[in-house]
Amino acid sequence: MAMRPIKDTPLTRDGKVLVLAYDHGLEHGPVDFGAVPESADPDHVFEIAKHPAVTSLAVQKGIAEGYYPSYADDVTLLAKLNGTSNLWMGEPNSAVNCSVEYAAEIGADAVGFTLYGGANNEVGMAEEFREIQEAARAQGLPVVMWSYPRGQGVKNDKKPKTIAYAARQGLELGADVSKVKYPGSTAAMKDVVDMAGGMKVIMSGGSKRTDEAFLSDVKGAIDAGAAGLAVGRNVFQRENPEQLLDALEQIIFEEAPLDTALSQLD
Ligand code: FBP
């Protein structure tokens, strides 16, 4: 199936995507930096993002404003335009905290937006997405949807059919890339990709697990036709993130077998 024509740079390399996600300080809080304390320092993660496997770094506005100027020559910026904290205990919802125009002004090459399908405020988030998607088209910036069914309308957000629906929401609402949870197998991920009509689907990294467990999910997603991955904790919670990025580069860009990628790791 033909991929929809989004420009091959800056968000992609050879049509593939590896987003290094670093919005966890807002979304989850300091707990995500406990395993590797340096990871609380944005400079540490911007340095990791210079790895050639990383096609963009996703951050919130404040991190982009404060740190991106020093890395603009080496890192592609994906500005996350909405976000929420773990302190919020209501239905899943996400405040828009940056406009497309301001993101472009501070150097963004692409924009990202979380849609919680199934949440009480899904309608509001979808309307915000409309504004963002149309403004991004006007600026020529690709749009990545964090498509996460969650909330009162969703009994099980890991169900393959729910994840396929999430990818389809991205296609229907005009995203260039939808980032979805991995449904647990290559066959289920293939159904998700098939439902996306040629829009790029990328797998969400999830909480940190062993090298083998994580890379085998990534390999399963790539074998299913996913365009790549958005990953945070499985990279910055490792003592040697570069080594894991080497392995991801082999799986995503070189289509290497899992064993080959695993054999490079300590
Ligand atoms: P991870 O690879 O760490 O899961 O990061 C990807 C991401 O989408 C982040 O952008 C975001 O902060 C986080 O996952 C959301 O995780 P959760 O689904 O646990 O709220």
PDB file of C-alpha atoms in Angstrom, residues 3-232:
ATOM      1  CA  MET A   3       2.448   5.674   1.925  1.00  0.00           C
ATOM      2  CA  ARG A   4       0.894   9.137   1.841  1.00  0.00           C
ATOM      3  CA  PRO A   5       3.352  11.694   0.523  1.00  0.00           C
ATOM      4  CA  ILE A   6       4.871  13.552   3.451  1.00  0.00           C
ATOM      5  CA  LYS A   7       8.259  15.030   2.856  1.00  0.00           C
ATOM      6  CA  ASP A   8      10.971  12.514   3.659  1.00  0.00           C
ATOM      7  CA  THR A   9      12.820  15.022   5.804  1.00  0.00           C
ATOM      8  CA  PRO A  10      13.004  16.243   8.468  1.00  0.00           C
ATOM      9  CA  LEU A  11      10.718  13.869  10.359  1.00  0.00           C
ATOM     10  CA  THR A  12      11.793  10.701   8.572  1.00  0.00           C
ATOM     11  CA  ARG A  13      14.878   9.035   7.208  1.00  0.00           C
ATOM     12  CA  ASP A  14      14.356   6.705   4.237  1.00  0.00           C
ATOM     13  CA  GLY A  15      10.660   6.829   5.121  1.00  0.00           C
ATOM     14  CA  LYS A  16      11.343   5.494   8.628  1.00  0.00           C
ATOM     15  CA  VAL A  17      10.768   7.260  11.933  1.00  0.00           C
ATOM     16  CA  LEU A  18      12.549   7.125  15.275  1.00  0.00           C
ATOM     17  CA  VAL A  19      11.186   9.758  17.635  1.00  0.00           C
ATOM     18  CA  LEU A  20      13.058  10.123  20.888  1.00  0.00           C
ATOM     19  CA  ALA A  21      10.281  11.195  23.271  1.00  0.00           C
ATOM     20  CA  TYR A  22      11.198  13.378  26.233  1.00  0.00           C
ATOM     21  CA  ASP A  23       7.982  14.869  27.577  1.00  0.00           C
ATOM     22  CA  HIS A  24       7.941  12.550  30.578  1.00  0.00           C
ATOM     23  CA  GLY A  25       8.843  15.261  33.085  1.00  0.00           C
ATOM     24  CA  LEU A  26       5.413  16.735  32.390  1.00  0.00           C
ATOM     25  CA  GLU A  27       3.431  13.571  31.641  1.00  0.00           C
ATOM     26  CA  HIS A  28       4.742  11.365  34.458  1.00  0.00           C
ATOM     27  CA  GLY A  29       6.904  13.607  36.655  1.00  0.00           C
ATOM     28  CA  PRO A  30      10.316  13.097  38.263  1.00  0.00           C
ATOM     29  CA  VAL A  31       9.661   9.388  38.846  1.00  0.00           C
ATOM     30  CA  ASP A  32      10.773   8.627  35.277  1.00  0.00           C
ATOM     31  CA  PHE A  33      14.224  10.097  35.945  1.00  0.00           C
ATOM     32  CA  GLY A  34      14.947   7.998  39.052  1.00  0.00           C
ATOM     33  CA  ALA A  35      16.690   5.139  37.213  1.00  0.00           C
ATOM     34  CA  VAL A  36      19.279   7.411  35.573  1.00  0.00           C
ATOM     35  CA  PRO A  37      19.390  10.739  37.435  1.00  0.00           C
ATOM     36  CA  GLU A  38      21.256  12.550  34.607  1.00  0.00           C
ATOM     37  CA  SER A  39      18.155  11.994  32.471  1.00  0.00           C
ATOM     38  CA  ALA A  40      16.439  14.828  34.385  1.00  0.00           C
ATOM     39  CA  ASP A  41      18.911  17.158  32.674  1.00  0.00           C
ATOM     40  CA  PRO A  42      17.566  18.056  29.217  1.00  0.00           C
ATOM     41  CA  ASP A  43      21.118  18.536  27.918  1.00  0.00           C
ATOM     42  CA  HIS A  44      21.784  14.853  28.634  1.00  0.00           C
ATOM     43  CA  VAL A  45      18.863  13.819  26.429  1.00  0.00           C
ATOM     44  CA  PHE A  46      19.588  16.370  23.678  1.00  0.00           C
ATOM     45  CA  GLU A  47      23.083  14.812  23.492  1.00  0.00           C
ATOM     46  CA  ILE A  48      21.510  11.347  23.111  1.00  0.00           C
ATOM     47  CA  ALA A  49      19.268  12.744  20.347  1.00  0.00           C
ATOM     48  CA  LYS A  50      22.353  13.478  18.216  1.00  0.00           C
ATOM     49  CA  HIS A  51      22.586   9.733  17.523  1.00  0.00           C
ATOM     50  CA  PRO A  52      22.038   9.216  13.765  1.00  0.00           C
ATOM     51  CA  ALA A  53      19.197   6.761  14.383  1.00  0.00           C
ATOM     52  CA  VAL A  54      17.084   9.488  15.990  1.00  0.00           C
ATOM     53  CA  THR A  55      14.977  11.276  13.374  1.00  0.00           C
ATOM     54  CA  SER A  56      13.475  13.783  15.851  1.00  0.00           C
ATOM     55  CA  LEU A  57      13.312  14.681  19.523  1.00  0.00           C
ATOM     56  CA  ALA A  58       9.826  15.314  20.968  1.00  0.00           C
ATOM     57  CA  VAL A  59       9.727  17.867  23.776  1.00  0.00           C
ATOM     58  CA  GLN A  60       7.377  20.377  25.311  1.00  0.00           C
ATOM     59  CA  LYS A  61       7.645  24.108  24.664  1.00  0.00           C
ATOM     60  CA  GLY A  62       9.656  25.040  27.757  1.00  0.00           C
ATOM     61  CA  ILE A  63      12.360  22.464  27.013  1.00  0.00           C
ATOM     62  CA  ALA A  64      12.438  23.532  23.354  1.00  0.00           C
ATOM     63  CA  GLU A  65      12.784  27.208  24.238  1.00  0.00           C
ATOM     64  CA  GLY A  66      15.489  26.635  26.814  1.00  0.00           C
ATOM     65  CA  TYR A  67      17.670  24.023  25.147  1.00  0.00           C
ATOM     66  CA  TYR A  68      16.979  23.629  21.438  1.00  0.00           C
ATOM     67  CA  PRO A  69      18.992  26.703  20.349  1.00  0.00           C
ATOM     68  CA  SER A  70      22.225  24.887  21.306  1.00  0.00           C
ATOM     69  CA  TYR A  71      21.274  21.775  19.314  1.00  0.00           C
ATOM     70  CA  ALA A  72      19.514  23.212  16.273  1.00  0.00           C
ATOM     71  CA  ASP A  73      22.271  22.022  13.915  1.00  0.00           C
ATOM     72  CA  ASP A  74      22.221  18.453  15.180  1.00  0.00           C
ATOM     73  CA  VAL A  75      18.697  17.623  16.322  1.00  0.00           C
ATOM     74  CA  THR A  76      15.325  17.700  14.545  1.00  0.00           C
ATOM     75  CA  LEU A  77      12.692  19.238  16.801  1.00  0.00           C
ATOM     76  CA  LEU A  78       9.218  17.748  17.164  1.00  0.00           C
ATOM     77  CA  ALA A  79       7.314  20.214  19.335  1.00  0.00           C
ATOM     78  CA  LYS A  80       4.605  18.621  21.434  1.00  0.00           C
ATOM     79  CA  LEU A  81       1.710  21.067  21.445  1.00  0.00           C
ATOM     80  CA  ASN A  82      -0.382  19.632  24.256  1.00  0.00           C
ATOM     81  CA  GLY A  83       0.335  17.728  27.421  1.00  0.00           C
ATOM     82  CA  THR A  84      -0.880  16.919  30.885  1.00  0.00           C
ATOM     83  CA  SER A  85       0.567  16.018  34.255  1.00  0.00           C
ATOM     84  CA  ASN A  86       0.155  12.994  36.430  1.00  0.00           C
ATOM     85  CA  LEU A  87      -1.067  15.276  39.197  1.00  0.00           C
ATOM     86  CA  TRP A  88      -4.343  15.647  37.307  1.00  0.00           C
ATOM     87  CA  MET A  89      -6.758  12.966  38.492  1.00  0.00           C
ATOM     88  CA  GLY A  90      -9.727  13.668  36.216  1.00  0.00           C
ATOM     89  CA  GLU A  91     -10.704  12.052  32.938  1.00  0.00           C
ATOM     90  CA  PRO A  92      -7.757  11.952  30.509  1.00  0.00           C
ATOM     91  CA  ASN A  93      -7.400  15.368  28.938  1.00  0.00           C
ATOM     92  CA  SER A  94      -4.502  17.382  27.622  1.00  0.00           C
ATOM     93  CA  ALA A  95      -4.026  21.156  27.636  1.00  0.00           C
ATOM     94  CA  VAL A  96      -2.860  22.855  24.454  1.00  0.00           C
ATOM     95  CA  ASN A  97       0.172  24.780  25.617  1.00  0.00           C
ATOM     96  CA  CYS A  98       1.831  25.849  22.385  1.00  0.00           C
ATOM     97  CA  SER A  99       0.556  27.084  19.024  1.00  0.00           C
ATOM     98  CA  VAL A 100       1.826  25.819  15.684  1.00  0.00           C
ATOM     99  CA  GLU A 101       3.000  29.309  14.812  1.00  0.00           C
ATOM    100  CA  TYR A 102       5.032  29.633  18.007  1.00  0.00           C
ATOM    101  CA  ALA A 103       6.449  26.124  17.551  1.00  0.00           C
ATOM    102  CA  ALA A 104       7.632  27.110  14.062  1.00  0.00           C
ATOM    103  CA  GLU A 105       9.113  30.321  15.472  1.00  0.00           C
ATOM    104  CA  ILE A 106      11.250  28.413  17.975  1.00  0.00           C
ATOM    105  CA  GLY A 107      12.510  26.063  15.275  1.00  0.00           C
ATOM    106  CA  ALA A 108      10.124  23.087  15.221  1.00  0.00           C
ATOM    107  CA  ASP A 109      10.373  20.822  12.178  1.00  0.00           C
ATOM    108  CA  ALA A 110       7.206  18.908  13.105  1.00  0.00           C
ATOM    109  CA  VAL A 111       4.450  19.073  15.700  1.00  0.00           C
ATOM    110  CA  GLY A 112       2.848  16.478  17.977  1.00  0.00           C
ATOM    111  CA  PHE A 113      -0.546  16.270  19.657  1.00  0.00           C
ATOM    112  CA  THR A 114      -2.130  13.746  22.022  1.00  0.00           C
ATOM    113  CA  LEU A 115      -5.705  12.659  21.332  1.00  0.00           C
ATOM    114  CA  TYR A 116      -7.395  10.559  24.008  1.00  0.00           C
ATOM    115  CA  GLY A 117     -10.128   8.843  21.998  1.00  0.00           C
ATOM    116  CA  GLY A 118     -12.861   7.615  24.323  1.00  0.00           C
ATOM    117  CA  ALA A 119     -12.251  10.264  26.983  1.00  0.00           C
ATOM    118  CA  ASN A 120     -15.099  12.557  28.004  1.00  0.00           C
ATOM    119  CA  ASN A 121     -13.390  15.465  26.266  1.00  0.00           C
ATOM    120  CA  GLU A 122     -12.609  13.620  23.044  1.00  0.00           C
ATOM    121  CA  VAL A 123     -14.731  16.098  21.097  1.00  0.00           C
ATOM    122  CA  GLY A 124     -12.835  19.065  22.521  1.00  0.00           C
ATOM    123  CA  MET A 125      -9.463  17.466  21.799  1.00  0.00           C
ATOM    124  CA  ALA A 126     -10.527  16.594  18.239  1.00  0.00           C
ATOM    125  CA  GLU A 127     -11.568  20.203  17.650  1.00  0.00           C
ATOM    126  CA  GLU A 128      -8.224  21.422  18.963  1.00  0.00           C
ATOM    127  CA  PHE A 129      -6.536  18.923  16.667  1.00  0.00           C
ATOM    128  CA  ARG A 130      -8.412  20.373  13.688  1.00  0.00           C
ATOM    129  CA  GLU A 131      -6.972  23.821  14.368  1.00  0.00           C
ATOM    130  CA  ILE A 132      -3.496  22.455  14.860  1.00  0.00           C
ATOM    131  CA  GLN A 133      -3.562  20.192  11.821  1.00  0.00           C
ATOM    132  CA  GLU A 134      -4.723  22.998   9.524  1.00  0.00           C
ATOM    133  CA  ALA A 135      -2.200  25.470  10.947  1.00  0.00           C
ATOM    134  CA  ALA A 136       0.554  22.857  10.513  1.00  0.00           C
ATOM    135  CA  ARG A 137      -0.447  22.349   6.874  1.00  0.00           C
ATOM    136  CA  ALA A 138      -0.171  26.115   6.393  1.00  0.00           C
ATOM    137  CA  GLN A 139       3.355  26.059   7.890  1.00  0.00           C
ATOM    138  CA  GLY A 140       4.377  22.899   6.010  1.00  0.00           C
ATOM    139  CA  LEU A 141       5.013  20.986   9.246  1.00  0.00           C
ATOM    140  CA  PRO A 142       4.206  17.278   9.537  1.00  0.00           C
ATOM    141  CA  VAL A 143       1.838  16.280  12.342  1.00  0.00           C
ATOM    142  CA  VAL A 144       2.320  13.337  14.671  1.00  0.00           C
ATOM    143  CA  MET A 145      -0.705  12.170  16.660  1.00  0.00           C
ATOM    144  CA  TRP A 146      -0.121  10.416  19.982  1.00  0.00           C
ATOM    145  CA  SER A 147      -3.304   8.377  19.504  1.00  0.00           C
ATOM    146  CA  TYR A 148      -4.136   6.916  22.888  1.00  0.00           C
ATOM    147  CA  PRO A 149      -7.678   5.659  23.502  1.00  0.00           C
ATOM    148  CA  ARG A 150      -8.157   6.104  27.229  1.00  0.00           C
ATOM    149  CA  GLY A 151     -10.882   7.132  29.674  1.00  0.00           C
ATOM    150  CA  GLN A 152     -14.486   6.249  30.374  1.00  0.00           C
ATOM    151  CA  GLY A 153     -15.259   4.986  26.861  1.00  0.00           C
ATOM    152  CA  VAL A 154     -12.334   2.550  26.825  1.00  0.00           C
ATOM    153  CA  LYS A 155     -12.371  -0.678  28.823  1.00  0.00           C
ATOM    154  CA  ASN A 156      -9.024  -2.014  27.583  1.00  0.00           C
ATOM    155  CA  ASP A 157      -6.593   0.268  25.794  1.00  0.00           C
ATOM    156  CA  LYS A 158      -4.373  -2.697  24.828  1.00  0.00           C
ATOM    157  CA  LYS A 159      -7.082  -4.468  22.826  1.00  0.00           C
ATOM    158  CA  PRO A 160      -5.881  -4.851  19.199  1.00  0.00           C
ATOM    159  CA  LYS A 161      -9.173  -3.541  17.781  1.00  0.00           C
ATOM    160  CA  THR A 162      -8.955  -0.467  19.996  1.00  0.00           C
ATOM    161  CA  ILE A 163      -5.394   0.196  18.836  1.00  0.00           C
ATOM    162  CA  ALA A 164      -6.446  -0.257  15.199  1.00  0.00           C
ATOM    163  CA  TYR A 165      -9.204   2.278  15.832  1.00  0.00           C
ATOM    164  CA  ALA A 166      -6.625   4.670  17.291  1.00  0.00           C
ATOM    165  CA  ALA A 167      -4.526   4.444  14.121  1.00  0.00           C
ATOM    166  CA  ARG A 168      -7.625   4.973  12.015  1.00  0.00           C
ATOM    167  CA  GLN A 169      -8.535   8.084  14.008  1.00  0.00           C
ATOM    168  CA  GLY A 170      -5.147   9.519  13.052  1.00  0.00           C
ATOM    169  CA  LEU A 171      -5.762   8.818   9.367  1.00  0.00           C
ATOM    170  CA  GLU A 172      -9.291  10.213   9.385  1.00  0.00           C
ATOM    171  CA  LEU A 173      -8.346  13.379  11.270  1.00  0.00           C
ATOM    172  CA  GLY A 174      -5.366  14.145   9.041  1.00  0.00           C
ATOM    173  CA  ALA A 175      -2.245  13.118  10.953  1.00  0.00           C
ATOM    174  CA  ASP A 176       0.886  12.254   8.969  1.00  0.00           C
ATOM    175  CA  VAL A 177       2.022   9.777  11.603  1.00  0.00           C
ATOM    176  CA  SER A 178       0.069   8.025  14.361  1.00  0.00           C
ATOM    177  CA  LYS A 179       1.833   6.763  17.391  1.00  0.00           C
ATOM    178  CA  VAL A 180       0.021   3.844  18.998  1.00  0.00           C
ATOM    179  CA  LYS A 181       0.603   1.208  21.652  1.00  0.00           C
ATOM    180  CA  TYR A 182       2.012  -2.111  20.446  1.00  0.00           C
ATOM    181  CA  PRO A 183      -0.878  -4.605  20.417  1.00  0.00           C
ATOM    182  CA  GLY A 184       1.335  -7.538  21.403  1.00  0.00           C
ATOM    183  CA  SER A 185       2.044  -9.418  18.174  1.00  0.00           C
ATOM    184  CA  THR A 186       3.123  -8.871  14.581  1.00  0.00           C
ATOM    185  CA  ALA A 187      -0.240 -10.162  13.310  1.00  0.00           C
ATOM    186  CA  ALA A 188      -2.214  -7.727  15.481  1.00  0.00           C
ATOM    187  CA  MET A 189       0.110  -4.862  14.513  1.00  0.00           C
ATOM    188  CA  LYS A 190      -0.409  -5.720  10.846  1.00  0.00           C
ATOM    189  CA  ASP A 191      -4.162  -5.245  11.346  1.00  0.00           C
ATOM    190  CA  VAL A 192      -3.408  -1.848  12.904  1.00  0.00           C
ATOM    191  CA  VAL A 193      -1.183  -0.831   9.969  1.00  0.00           C
ATOM    192  CA  ASP A 194      -3.782  -2.081   7.467  1.00  0.00           C
ATOM    193  CA  MET A 195      -6.400   0.120   9.122  1.00  0.00           C
ATOM    194  CA  ALA A 196      -4.192   3.208   8.723  1.00  0.00           C
ATOM    195  CA  GLY A 197      -4.571   3.385   4.941  1.00  0.00           C
ATOM    196  CA  GLY A 198      -0.915   4.105   4.200  1.00  0.00           C
ATOM    197  CA  MET A 199      -0.483   6.752   6.901  1.00  0.00           C
ATOM    198  CA  LYS A 200       2.660   6.033   8.857  1.00  0.00           C
ATOM    199  CA  VAL A 201       2.105   4.116  12.085  1.00  0.00           C
ATOM    200  CA  ILE A 202       4.757   4.068  14.776  1.00  0.00           C
ATOM    201  CA  MET A 203       4.929   2.022  17.946  1.00  0.00           C
ATOM    202  CA  SER A 204       5.008   3.642  21.361  1.00  0.00           C
ATOM    203  CA  GLY A 205       7.922   2.444  23.480  1.00  0.00           C
ATOM    204  CA  GLY A 206       6.220   1.918  26.841  1.00  0.00           C
ATOM    205  CA  SER A 207       7.790   1.291  30.212  1.00  0.00           C
ATOM    206  CA  LYS A 208      11.349   0.015  30.426  1.00  0.00           C
ATOM    207  CA  ARG A 209      11.870  -3.698  29.901  1.00  0.00           C
ATOM    208  CA  THR A 210      14.762  -5.998  29.021  1.00  0.00           C
ATOM    209  CA  ASP A 211      16.698  -5.417  25.797  1.00  0.00           C
ATOM    210  CA  GLU A 212      15.293  -8.603  24.337  1.00  0.00           C
ATOM    211  CA  ALA A 213      11.659  -7.935  25.288  1.00  0.00           C
ATOM    212  CA  PHE A 214      11.788  -4.368  24.004  1.00  0.00           C
ATOM    213  CA  LEU A 215      13.659  -5.051  20.765  1.00  0.00           C
ATOM    214  CA  SER A 216      11.484  -8.025  19.960  1.00  0.00           C
ATOM    215  CA  ASP A 217       8.379  -5.778  20.165  1.00  0.00           C
ATOM    216  CA  VAL A 218      10.074  -3.249  17.884  1.00  0.00           C
ATOM    217  CA  LYS A 219      11.019  -5.984  15.429  1.00  0.00           C
ATOM    218  CA  GLY A 220       7.432  -7.275  15.534  1.00  0.00           C
ATOM    219  CA  ALA A 221       6.107  -3.811  14.715  1.00  0.00           C
ATOM    220  CA  ILE A 222       8.560  -3.273  11.852  1.00  0.00           C
ATOM    221  CA  ASP A 223       7.781  -6.708  10.405  1.00  0.00           C
ATOM    222  CA  ALA A 224       4.108  -5.697  10.486  1.00  0.00           C
ATOM    223  CA  GLY A 225       4.798  -2.633   8.341  1.00  0.00           C
ATOM    224  CA  ALA A 226       5.128   0.027  11.033  1.00  0.00           C
ATOM    225  CA  ALA A 227       7.302   2.967   9.993  1.00  0.00           C
ATOM    226  CA  GLY A 228       9.203   2.980  13.262  1.00  0.00           C
ATOM    227  CA  LEU A 229       9.036   3.904  16.869  1.00  0.00           C
ATOM    228  CA  ALA A 230       8.629   6.677  19.406  1.00  0.00           C
ATOM    229  CA  VAL A 231      10.607   5.799  22.478  1.00  0.00           C
ATOM    230  CA  GLY A 232      11.527   7.501  25.717  1.00  0.00           C
TER     231      GLY A 232
END
